[in-house]
Amino acid sequence: LLQPAVSVGNVGQLAIDLVISTLDMTKVGYFYTDCLVPMVGNNPYATAEENSVELSINAEVYSLPSKKLVVLQIRSPFIKNKYRPFCQTLLSWVKSSKCARVILLSSSHAYQRDDEQLLGTPLRYLLTPDLEKAVGGLMQELNWKEMEKVAAYPGINDTEKVLYVPGGGITKLLFTESCSKGIQMAVLLKFCSEGDNIPDAFALVNYLNEWLQLIKNEVNTSSQWKIPSSWRLLFGNGLPPALF
Amino acid sequence: MATFFGEVVVAPSRAGVDDEEEGREETPEDREIRRELEKKREIDILWTLKPGASAESSAEELLLCSKFIVAIGRNAAAFVSSFILDSVCWEVVGVVKLWNEWCRTSSTTNVLPTDSFCLFYRLISDPTVLLCQCSCYVAEDQQFQWLEKVFGCMQKEGLQVTILSTCPVADYKTQESTLTLPSPFLKALKTKEFKEQVCCPLLEQPNIVRDLPAA
C-alpha cells in the first residue's frame, strides 16, 4: 500500500498524483470517512472528454494488479481531533486486508534541519523493525540516509533521542503505531518548505522509484512521470486583459 | 521560518496537525471538555410532520422521498425563497438546530431572511418532494453528522438529490480572466447514476467543491 501523509507542501500527495497518473491506475474504491474535510470534483486524472466526468472525493483507492500495488490518495486536510481515529481505522484496514507492507510518502519542514542535515541529500527514509529485517540491506546498497533522531530535551540532556518529523502531519503517529503493531512500514520523506512543491514531488517520486522501480530508470527520469490535468492553474487564473 | 525582519515565526502548514497536539496526552479534564464541546456541537433535527406534534429524528419510519432539493448558503437560500417557495404550495416539515462559532439556529420555523436557519419544506401537491433551505454555516466537524442525520431519515431508493450552492468567482480557476465569464455562471457536478440532462456545463478540472455541498 502506497499512501501520502498530508504534510508540508503537500509533497506526498503530489507524488502520489504522479504515480497514479503515470501508471494509469484504476480507481477501485474510496473511504467513507468523517475525519477529512469533504470535497468533490471531476476526475483529476482526466486525459480526454470521455474520462473527465467521473466524480472524485477526498480519500480514494487505486490499484495496479500487475505490480501488486494499491495506492490511497488523500485530498483534504484532517478535521480537528480526527487524525487519531483515522490512523487507527487505516491501520486496522491494513491488517485486515493482509497488506504486506505500507509505504508512506511525506515531508518535513526544511527550516527545522540541523547543520549536518543542511548538507547533502534532503531525502530520508524510516523503516519499522519488521521491514528493517526484510529490506535494511537494500537501503544500504542504495546509499539512502535514515532520518536522524533528535534529542528529547535539547540543551539539557542530549542522550535521549526521539523521532521528530515537524510538518509531517500523521507521519510520526502512523510510524510509531506501525512499529508497535508489527506492520511493515517504510516512510520516505523530503525536507522542503511551502511554495511551488512540484520539483519536491518529482524528487520524492524518483526516490521512491529507486526502490520500487515503478517506471524505467532512464537518464532524464523527470520527463517519464505524467503530470495530471488537475495540476493546471495551481497558482491562479489568467490575467484580465484590461490590466495592460 | 525566518521572515525578512529577522524574526522567527512558526509558518502555517498544510500538514493540518499542530505539533503541540501530538505530544500532549489527553487528561481527564481535557476529555471532559472535549465531550462537552462535542455535545454542544451536536445537530438535532426536529420534524413537524403531523400538525401540532413533533417527532425526534430517531423515528423509525423513513420519509418517503422522490426528490430532495438542498439549497446551501445564503445565496442559494435566497434564490429558493424568491423563486420556488411560497406558503401556498409548500409547508414547513422540519428544522435543524445547531450551534457553532459562526452561527446558531433555533427551533423556530418562523424565520427572517437575515437569520441563520436550516428548514425543511414539503410540496403539498406531491409530499415526496422535499426541499431543505440551509442558510447557516455548518462547521467542518458537523458536516458529516448533518449528512448522516438528514439522509438517515429518508428512504434512499429512487431518490434524486439536487444540491444548489454558490462559490466566490475568485475561487474559480480558469485560463482566461474571471472578468470575461458569462453571467449567470453555472457549473454542475453529477454522479454516474444521474441520467437526465444537466442544464449547464460540468465543472472542469482543477476546480473543486468543498464543505457541506461536497459532503
Short mmCIF file of C-alpha atoms in Angstrom, two decimals:
data_model
loop_
_atom_site.label_atom_id
_atom_site.label_comp_id
_atom_site.label_asym_id
_atom_site.label_seq_id
_atom_site.Cartn_x
_atom_site.Cartn_y
_atom_site.Cartn_z
CA LEU A 1 0.00 0.00 0.00
CA LEU A 2 1.39 3.33 -1.07
CA GLN A 3 -0.07 6.44 0.53
CA PRO A 4 0.75 10.06 1.37
CA ALA A 5 0.77 11.94 4.64
CA VAL A 6 -0.89 15.34 4.42
CA SER A 7 2.30 17.25 5.18
CA VAL A 8 4.25 20.43 4.48
CA GLY A 9 4.00 21.41 0.83
CA ASN A 10 1.59 18.50 0.23
CA VAL A 11 4.61 16.77 -1.33
CA GLY A 12 3.45 13.25 -0.51
CA GLN A 13 0.07 13.86 -2.12
CA LEU A 14 1.63 15.43 -5.23
CA ALA A 15 3.99 12.48 -5.56
CA ILE A 16 1.06 10.07 -5.29
CA ASP A 17 -0.76 12.04 -8.01
CA LEU A 18 2.25 11.44 -10.27
CA VAL A 19 2.24 7.72 -9.53
CA ILE A 20 -1.50 7.31 -10.20
CA SER A 21 -1.38 9.45 -13.33
CA THR A 22 1.74 7.86 -14.86
CA LEU A 23 0.76 4.25 -14.18
CA ASP A 24 -2.81 4.98 -15.30
CA MET A 25 -4.16 3.27 -12.22
CA THR A 26 -7.80 2.26 -11.87
CA LYS A 27 -9.94 3.56 -9.05
CA VAL A 28 -11.21 0.63 -7.01
CA GLY A 29 -12.85 2.28 -4.05
CA TYR A 30 -12.96 5.12 -1.55
CA PHE A 31 -13.01 5.79 2.19
CA TYR A 32 -16.34 7.00 3.55
CA THR A 33 -14.91 8.93 6.46
CA ASP A 34 -15.84 11.79 8.74
CA CYS A 35 -12.17 12.51 9.50
CA LEU A 36 -11.34 14.53 6.39
CA VAL A 37 -12.82 17.83 5.16
CA PRO A 38 -15.32 16.91 2.42
CA MET A 39 -14.54 17.82 -1.17
CA VAL A 40 -15.63 16.66 -4.59
CA GLY A 41 -14.64 17.43 -8.14
CA ASN A 42 -14.40 15.80 -11.53
CA ASN A 43 -11.72 13.23 -12.39
CA PRO A 44 -8.33 14.84 -11.63
CA TYR A 45 -6.51 12.42 -13.93
CA ALA A 46 -8.71 13.10 -16.95
CA THR A 47 -6.96 12.85 -20.28
CA ALA A 48 -9.92 13.31 -22.61
CA GLU A 49 -13.56 14.42 -22.69
CA GLU A 50 -14.78 10.84 -22.13
CA ASN A 51 -13.00 10.16 -18.88
CA SER A 52 -13.29 13.62 -17.39
CA VAL A 53 -16.73 13.33 -15.81
CA GLU A 54 -16.18 10.78 -13.09
CA LEU A 55 -16.60 12.25 -9.62
CA SER A 56 -13.65 12.17 -7.26
CA ILE A 57 -13.65 12.71 -3.49
CA ASN A 58 -11.24 13.21 -0.63
CA ALA A 59 -9.92 9.68 0.01
CA GLU A 60 -9.79 7.21 -2.84
CA VAL A 61 -8.04 3.91 -3.50
CA TYR A 62 -6.44 2.95 -6.81
CA SER A 63 -4.82 -0.31 -7.88
CA LEU A 64 -2.39 -1.80 -10.36
CA PRO A 65 -2.61 -5.59 -10.10
CA SER A 66 0.40 -6.19 -12.35
CA LYS A 67 2.66 -4.59 -9.76
CA LYS A 68 0.57 -5.73 -6.76
CA LEU A 69 0.29 -2.05 -5.93
CA VAL A 70 -2.56 -0.36 -4.11
CA VAL A 71 -2.48 3.40 -3.69
CA LEU A 72 -4.51 5.57 -1.34
CA GLN A 73 -4.79 9.26 -2.22
CA ILE A 74 -5.88 11.79 0.40
CA ARG A 75 -7.06 15.12 -0.95
CA SER A 76 -8.11 17.24 2.01
CA PRO A 77 -6.87 18.13 5.49
CA PHE A 78 -7.92 16.36 8.66
CA ILE A 79 -10.78 17.71 10.72
CA LYS A 80 -9.64 18.86 14.16
CA ASN A 81 -9.17 15.94 16.59
CA LYS A 82 -9.94 13.37 13.91
CA TYR A 83 -6.46 12.37 12.78
CA ARG A 84 -6.05 9.75 15.51
CA PRO A 85 -9.28 7.84 14.69
CA PHE A 86 -8.30 7.98 11.02
CA CYS A 87 -4.89 6.45 11.70
CA GLN A 88 -6.44 3.71 13.82
CA THR A 89 -9.02 2.87 11.15
CA LEU A 90 -6.38 2.94 8.44
CA LEU A 91 -4.02 0.59 10.26
CA SER A 92 -6.78 -1.84 11.14
CA TRP A 93 -7.72 -1.88 7.44
CA VAL A 94 -4.08 -2.58 6.56
CA LYS A 95 -4.10 -5.54 8.94
CA SER A 96 -7.49 -6.92 7.93
CA SER A 97 -6.77 -6.66 4.20
CA LYS A 98 -3.50 -8.54 4.81
CA CYS A 99 -1.47 -5.85 3.15
CA ALA A 100 2.18 -6.96 3.01
CA ARG A 101 3.77 -3.57 3.51
CA VAL A 102 2.94 0.12 3.63
CA ILE A 103 5.00 2.92 2.15
CA LEU A 104 4.21 6.41 3.39
CA LEU A 105 5.33 9.41 1.35
CA SER A 106 5.81 12.50 3.44
CA SER A 107 7.78 15.69 4.01
CA SER A 108 9.19 17.74 6.84
CA HIS A 109 9.94 21.42 7.43
CA ALA A 110 13.26 22.31 5.81
CA TYR A 111 13.85 25.10 8.32
CA GLN A 112 13.99 22.61 11.19
CA ARG A 113 17.11 20.91 9.86
CA ASP A 114 20.29 20.99 11.91
CA ASP A 115 23.70 21.96 10.45
CA GLU A 116 24.51 18.45 9.29
CA GLN A 117 21.16 17.92 7.62
CA LEU A 118 21.62 21.13 5.61
CA LEU A 119 24.36 19.40 3.66
CA GLY A 120 23.81 16.55 1.27
CA THR A 121 20.55 14.95 0.21
CA PRO A 122 17.23 16.27 1.56
CA LEU A 123 15.66 12.83 1.23
CA ARG A 124 15.29 10.47 4.18
CA TYR A 125 13.78 7.08 4.97
CA LEU A 126 12.47 5.24 8.02
CA LEU A 127 11.72 1.53 8.43
CA THR A 128 9.73 -0.23 11.10
CA PRO A 129 11.67 -3.09 12.75
CA ASP A 130 9.68 -5.70 10.81
CA LEU A 131 10.55 -4.14 7.49
CA GLU A 132 14.15 -3.41 8.52
CA LYS A 133 14.75 -7.17 8.59
CA ALA A 134 13.48 -7.53 5.03
CA VAL A 135 14.92 -4.53 3.21
CA GLY A 136 17.50 -2.93 5.52
CA GLY A 137 20.30 -4.27 3.32
CA LEU A 138 18.77 -2.78 0.18
CA MET A 139 18.73 0.68 1.77
CA GLN A 140 22.46 0.34 2.44
CA GLU A 141 23.07 -0.56 -1.19
CA LEU A 142 21.02 2.39 -2.41
CA ASN A 143 23.10 4.60 -0.14
CA TRP A 144 19.99 6.09 1.44
CA LYS A 145 20.07 8.20 4.59
CA GLU A 146 17.97 7.25 7.59
CA MET A 147 16.02 10.04 9.29
CA GLU A 148 18.03 11.25 12.26
CA LYS A 149 16.50 11.27 15.72
CA VAL A 150 16.65 14.45 17.78
CA ALA A 151 17.36 14.97 21.45
CA ALA A 152 14.22 14.66 23.57
CA TYR A 153 15.38 17.51 25.80
CA PRO A 154 17.73 19.63 23.69
CA GLY A 155 20.28 21.54 25.67
CA ILE A 156 19.52 19.68 28.88
CA ASN A 157 20.10 16.05 28.04
CA ASP A 158 21.44 15.04 24.65
CA THR A 159 21.48 11.28 25.18
CA GLU A 160 17.77 10.53 24.98
CA LYS A 161 16.73 10.62 21.31
CA VAL A 162 13.27 10.67 19.84
CA LEU A 163 11.78 10.66 16.39
CA TYR A 164 10.69 14.15 15.33
CA VAL A 165 9.03 14.91 12.00
CA PRO A 166 7.93 18.56 12.11
CA GLY A 167 5.36 19.37 9.46
CA GLY A 168 4.87 15.68 8.74
CA GLY A 169 1.23 15.52 9.72
CA ILE A 170 0.30 11.96 10.69
CA THR A 171 3.72 10.55 9.70
CA LYS A 172 5.11 10.07 13.20
CA LEU A 173 1.84 8.69 14.59
CA LEU A 174 1.43 6.17 11.77
CA PHE A 175 5.06 5.13 12.03
CA THR A 176 5.09 4.62 15.80
CA GLU A 177 1.75 2.80 15.69
CA SER A 178 3.03 0.52 12.92
CA CYS A 179 6.16 -0.26 14.96
CA SER A 180 4.05 -1.35 17.90
CA LYS A 181 1.56 -3.30 15.74
CA GLY A 182 4.23 -5.20 13.84
CA ILE A 183 3.28 -3.66 10.49
CA GLN A 184 5.97 -3.45 7.82
CA MET A 185 6.05 0.26 7.09
CA ALA A 186 8.55 2.48 5.31
CA VAL A 187 8.46 6.26 5.38
CA LEU A 188 10.07 8.20 2.56
CA LEU A 189 10.28 11.92 3.17
CA LYS A 190 11.84 15.07 1.81
CA PHE A 191 12.81 18.24 3.62
CA CYS A 192 11.01 21.15 1.99
CA SER A 193 9.16 24.42 2.50
CA GLU A 194 5.78 25.63 1.32
CA GLY A 195 5.84 27.09 -2.16
CA ASP A 196 5.96 25.52 -5.60
CA ASN A 197 6.36 21.94 -4.44
CA ILE A 198 6.22 20.29 -7.85
CA PRO A 199 10.02 19.80 -8.01
CA ASP A 200 9.88 18.33 -4.48
CA ALA A 201 7.20 15.89 -5.63
CA PHE A 202 9.37 14.81 -8.55
CA ALA A 203 12.37 14.34 -6.26
CA LEU A 204 10.31 12.22 -3.85
CA VAL A 205 8.75 10.07 -6.55
CA ASN A 206 12.15 9.44 -8.16
CA TYR A 207 13.49 8.48 -4.72
CA LEU A 208 10.60 6.00 -4.39
CA ASN A 209 11.36 4.70 -7.87
CA GLU A 210 14.96 3.87 -6.94
CA TRP A 211 13.48 1.24 -4.63
CA LEU A 212 10.23 0.10 -6.25
CA GLN A 213 11.27 0.51 -9.90
CA LEU A 214 7.74 1.51 -10.91
CA ILE A 215 8.98 3.07 -14.15
CA LYS A 216 12.22 2.52 -16.04
CA ASN A 217 15.19 4.39 -14.64
CA GLU A 218 16.26 6.47 -17.62
CA VAL A 219 18.82 9.27 -17.61
CA ASN A 220 16.18 12.01 -17.51
CA THR A 221 13.62 10.38 -15.23
CA SER A 222 11.66 13.59 -14.57
CA SER A 223 10.19 13.52 -18.03
CA GLN A 224 8.88 9.98 -17.56
CA TRP A 225 6.27 10.99 -14.98
CA LYS A 226 2.93 12.19 -16.33
CA ILE A 227 1.57 15.37 -14.79
CA PRO A 228 -2.20 15.07 -14.15
CA SER A 229 -4.57 17.59 -15.74
CA SER A 230 -5.69 18.77 -12.28
CA TRP A 231 -2.28 20.37 -11.72
CA ARG A 232 -3.20 23.17 -14.14
CA LEU A 233 -3.62 26.65 -12.75
CA LEU A 234 -2.03 25.86 -9.36
CA PHE A 235 -1.03 29.46 -8.96
CA GLY A 236 -4.07 31.39 -10.14
CA ASN A 237 -6.02 32.32 -13.21
CA GLY A 238 -5.10 34.06 -16.41
CA LEU A 239 -4.71 37.81 -16.28
CA PRO A 240 -7.50 40.24 -17.17
CA PRO A 241 -6.60 41.93 -20.47
CA ALA A 242 -7.71 45.27 -19.02
CA LEU A 243 -4.65 45.12 -16.77
CA PHE A 244 -2.47 46.21 -19.66
CA MET B 1 10.72 30.10 9.32
CA ALA B 2 12.67 33.36 9.32
CA THR B 3 10.97 36.46 7.97
CA PHE B 4 12.74 39.34 6.25
CA PHE B 5 12.76 41.27 9.51
CA GLY B 6 14.87 38.61 11.15
CA GLU B 7 12.18 37.21 13.43
CA VAL B 8 11.47 33.51 13.55
CA VAL B 9 7.80 32.59 13.23
CA VAL B 10 6.01 29.30 13.01
CA ALA B 11 4.79 29.02 9.44
CA PRO B 12 1.25 27.79 8.96
CA SER B 13 1.49 24.43 7.30
CA ARG B 14 -0.89 22.47 5.14
CA ALA B 15 0.00 19.42 7.21
CA GLY B 16 -3.01 20.10 9.37
CA VAL B 17 -1.61 18.68 12.58
CA ASP B 18 -0.24 21.03 15.22
CA ASP B 19 2.94 19.73 16.76
CA GLU B 20 1.70 20.59 20.24
CA GLU B 21 -1.29 18.33 19.75
CA GLU B 22 0.92 15.37 19.03
CA GLY B 23 2.98 15.40 22.21
CA ARG B 24 0.23 16.05 24.72
CA GLU B 25 -1.77 13.18 26.11
CA GLU B 26 -5.38 13.93 26.96
CA THR B 27 -6.05 14.47 30.66
CA PRO B 28 -9.44 13.53 32.11
CA GLU B 29 -10.28 17.25 32.22
CA ASP B 30 -9.41 17.60 28.53
CA ARG B 31 -11.60 14.64 27.74
CA GLU B 32 -14.48 16.11 29.73
CA ILE B 33 -14.11 19.48 27.99
CA ARG B 34 -13.97 17.80 24.61
CA ARG B 35 -17.06 15.74 25.39
CA GLU B 36 -18.99 18.83 26.49
CA LEU B 37 -17.95 20.67 23.35
CA GLU B 38 -18.98 17.74 21.20
CA LYS B 39 -22.39 17.65 22.89
CA LYS B 40 -22.81 21.37 22.28
CA ARG B 41 -21.93 20.90 18.64
CA GLU B 42 -24.42 18.10 18.08
CA ILE B 43 -27.06 18.59 15.47
CA ASP B 44 -30.75 17.97 16.20
CA ILE B 45 -33.39 17.58 13.55
CA LEU B 46 -36.96 18.26 14.65
CA TRP B 47 -39.66 17.09 12.28
CA THR B 48 -43.12 18.64 12.42
CA LEU B 49 -44.83 16.27 10.04
CA LYS B 50 -48.08 15.92 11.91
CA PRO B 51 -49.79 19.21 12.74
CA GLY B 52 -49.07 20.07 16.34
CA ALA B 53 -46.89 17.04 17.06
CA SER B 54 -43.12 16.96 16.60
CA ALA B 55 -41.04 13.83 16.49
CA GLU B 56 -37.30 13.44 17.11
CA SER B 57 -35.13 12.35 14.24
CA SER B 58 -34.90 8.90 15.76
CA ALA B 59 -38.35 7.99 14.45
CA GLU B 60 -38.29 4.55 12.89
CA GLU B 61 -40.31 5.39 9.81
CA LEU B 62 -38.21 6.64 6.95
CA LEU B 63 -39.55 9.57 4.98
CA LEU B 64 -40.73 8.61 1.55
CA CYS B 65 -38.86 10.93 -0.77
CA SER B 66 -38.54 11.01 -4.55
CA LYS B 67 -36.84 14.38 -4.97
CA PHE B 68 -34.74 16.23 -2.42
CA ILE B 69 -33.54 19.73 -3.19
CA VAL B 70 -30.91 21.20 -0.88
CA ALA B 71 -30.07 24.90 -1.02
CA ILE B 72 -26.88 25.62 0.87
CA GLY B 73 -25.65 29.08 1.74
CA ARG B 74 -27.33 32.45 1.88
CA ASN B 75 -27.42 32.97 -1.89
CA ALA B 76 -28.94 29.61 -2.67
CA ALA B 77 -31.41 30.04 0.21
CA ALA B 78 -32.43 33.46 -1.12
CA PHE B 79 -32.85 32.05 -4.64
CA VAL B 80 -35.11 29.33 -3.35
CA SER B 81 -37.12 31.83 -1.26
CA SER B 82 -37.60 34.16 -4.21
CA PHE B 83 -38.34 31.69 -6.99
CA ILE B 84 -39.56 28.43 -5.52
CA LEU B 85 -41.02 28.68 -2.04
CA ASP B 86 -44.38 30.14 -1.19
CA SER B 87 -46.81 29.45 1.62
CA VAL B 88 -49.47 28.11 -0.75
CA CYS B 89 -47.58 25.23 -2.35
CA TRP B 90 -45.02 24.41 0.34
CA GLU B 91 -45.30 23.59 4.04
CA VAL B 92 -42.58 23.52 6.69
CA VAL B 93 -41.97 19.99 7.94
CA GLY B 94 -38.75 20.20 9.89
CA VAL B 95 -35.97 22.31 11.31
CA VAL B 96 -32.31 21.70 12.17
CA LYS B 97 -31.00 23.01 15.44
CA LEU B 98 -27.25 23.54 15.64
CA TRP B 99 -24.57 25.73 17.14
CA ASN B 100 -21.03 26.57 16.12
CA GLU B 101 -18.68 29.54 16.41
CA TRP B 102 -20.21 31.19 13.36
CA CYS B 103 -23.91 30.83 13.91
CA ARG B 104 -26.71 29.40 15.96
CA THR B 105 -30.06 28.25 14.63
CA SER B 106 -33.17 27.96 16.71
CA SER B 107 -36.05 25.53 16.56
CA THR B 108 -38.50 28.17 15.43
CA THR B 109 -39.84 27.82 11.91
CA ASN B 110 -40.89 31.43 11.62
CA VAL B 111 -37.65 32.94 10.38
CA LEU B 112 -36.49 36.19 8.87
CA PRO B 113 -34.33 36.15 5.75
CA THR B 114 -31.44 37.61 7.74
CA ASP B 115 -31.50 34.84 10.33
CA SER B 116 -29.34 31.73 10.19
CA PHE B 117 -31.62 28.78 9.75
CA CYS B 118 -31.99 25.34 8.26
CA LEU B 119 -35.55 24.37 7.38
CA PHE B 120 -37.23 21.51 5.56
CA TYR B 121 -40.24 22.08 3.32
CA ARG B 122 -42.55 19.66 1.58
CA LEU B 123 -44.51 20.23 -1.63
CA ILE B 124 -48.18 19.98 -0.67
CA SER B 125 -49.27 18.66 -4.06
CA ASP B 126 -46.59 15.94 -4.03
CA PRO B 127 -45.45 15.11 -0.48
CA THR B 128 -42.49 13.09 -1.75
CA VAL B 129 -40.76 16.28 -2.87
CA LEU B 130 -38.67 17.76 -0.09
CA LEU B 131 -36.66 20.94 -0.01
CA CYS B 132 -34.01 21.96 2.50
CA GLN B 133 -33.07 25.60 2.84
CA CYS B 134 -29.83 25.92 4.78
CA SER B 135 -28.58 29.46 5.24
CA CYS B 136 -26.46 28.73 8.32
CA TYR B 137 -22.85 27.67 8.19
CA VAL B 138 -22.35 24.02 9.07
CA ALA B 139 -18.84 23.65 10.51
CA GLU B 140 -16.34 21.05 9.24
CA ASP B 141 -16.82 18.71 12.17
CA GLN B 142 -20.63 18.92 11.90
CA GLN B 143 -20.93 18.31 8.17
CA PHE B 144 -20.76 14.53 8.38
CA GLN B 145 -23.22 14.48 11.25
CA TRP B 146 -25.66 16.70 9.30
CA LEU B 147 -25.36 14.39 6.33
CA GLU B 148 -25.97 11.20 8.30
CA LYS B 149 -28.87 12.62 10.31
CA VAL B 150 -30.67 14.20 7.36
CA PHE B 151 -30.26 11.33 4.93
CA GLY B 152 -30.75 8.84 7.73
CA CYS B 153 -34.40 9.95 7.87
CA MET B 154 -35.05 9.30 4.20
CA GLN B 155 -35.70 6.32 2.10
CA LYS B 156 -32.84 6.35 -0.40
CA GLU B 157 -34.26 4.10 -3.11
CA GLY B 158 -35.27 6.02 -6.20
CA LEU B 159 -34.22 9.28 -4.58
CA GLN B 160 -32.97 12.12 -6.73
CA VAL B 161 -30.93 14.76 -4.93
CA THR B 162 -30.24 18.23 -6.30
CA ILE B 163 -27.83 20.48 -4.46
CA LEU B 164 -27.81 24.22 -5.06
CA SER B 165 -24.88 26.25 -3.86
CA THR B 166 -22.68 29.21 -4.64
CA CYS B 167 -18.95 29.83 -4.57
CA PRO B 168 -17.00 33.06 -4.93
CA VAL B 169 -15.86 33.75 -8.50
CA ALA B 170 -12.41 34.43 -7.10
CA ASP B 171 -12.13 30.72 -6.32
CA TYR B 172 -12.82 29.67 -9.90
CA LYS B 173 -9.72 28.57 -11.77
CA THR B 174 -9.65 29.20 -15.47
CA GLN B 175 -7.16 30.00 -18.20
CA GLU B 176 -8.91 33.27 -19.04
CA SER B 177 -9.59 36.06 -16.63
CA THR B 178 -12.72 35.77 -14.49
CA LEU B 179 -13.88 39.21 -15.69
CA THR B 180 -14.93 37.79 -19.02
CA LEU B 181 -17.11 35.00 -17.65
CA PRO B 182 -20.75 34.98 -18.74
CA SER B 183 -23.46 35.73 -16.21
CA PRO B 184 -25.22 33.74 -14.75
CA PHE B 185 -22.24 31.44 -14.44
CA LEU B 186 -23.40 27.93 -13.68
CA LYS B 187 -21.46 24.71 -13.37
CA ALA B 188 -22.54 21.25 -12.32
CA LEU B 189 -21.22 18.02 -10.90
CA LYS B 190 -23.20 14.84 -11.28
CA THR B 191 -22.92 11.22 -10.24
CA LYS B 192 -22.79 8.34 -12.71
CA GLU B 193 -26.31 7.40 -11.71
CA PHE B 194 -27.80 10.74 -12.77
CA LYS B 195 -29.11 10.04 -16.24
CA GLU B 196 -31.08 13.17 -17.00
CA GLN B 197 -29.89 16.15 -18.98
CA VAL B 198 -27.90 18.68 -16.97
CA CYS B 199 -28.89 22.27 -17.71
CA CYS B 200 -25.37 23.70 -17.64
CA PRO B 201 -21.78 22.67 -18.39
CA LEU B 202 -19.93 20.40 -15.98
CA LEU B 203 -17.29 21.78 -13.64
CA GLU B 204 -13.88 21.41 -15.23
CA GLN B 205 -10.68 20.41 -13.51
CA PRO B 206 -8.94 21.69 -11.46
CA ASN B 207 -11.96 23.23 -9.75
CA ILE B 208 -13.46 21.51 -6.72
CA VAL B 209 -16.36 21.91 -4.34
CA ARG B 210 -15.89 21.66 -0.59
CA ASP B 211 -17.74 21.66 2.74
CA LEU B 212 -21.42 20.77 3.06
CA PRO B 213 -22.30 20.65 -0.65
CA ALA B 214 -19.35 18.27 -1.14
CA ALA B 215 -20.37 16.11 1.80
#
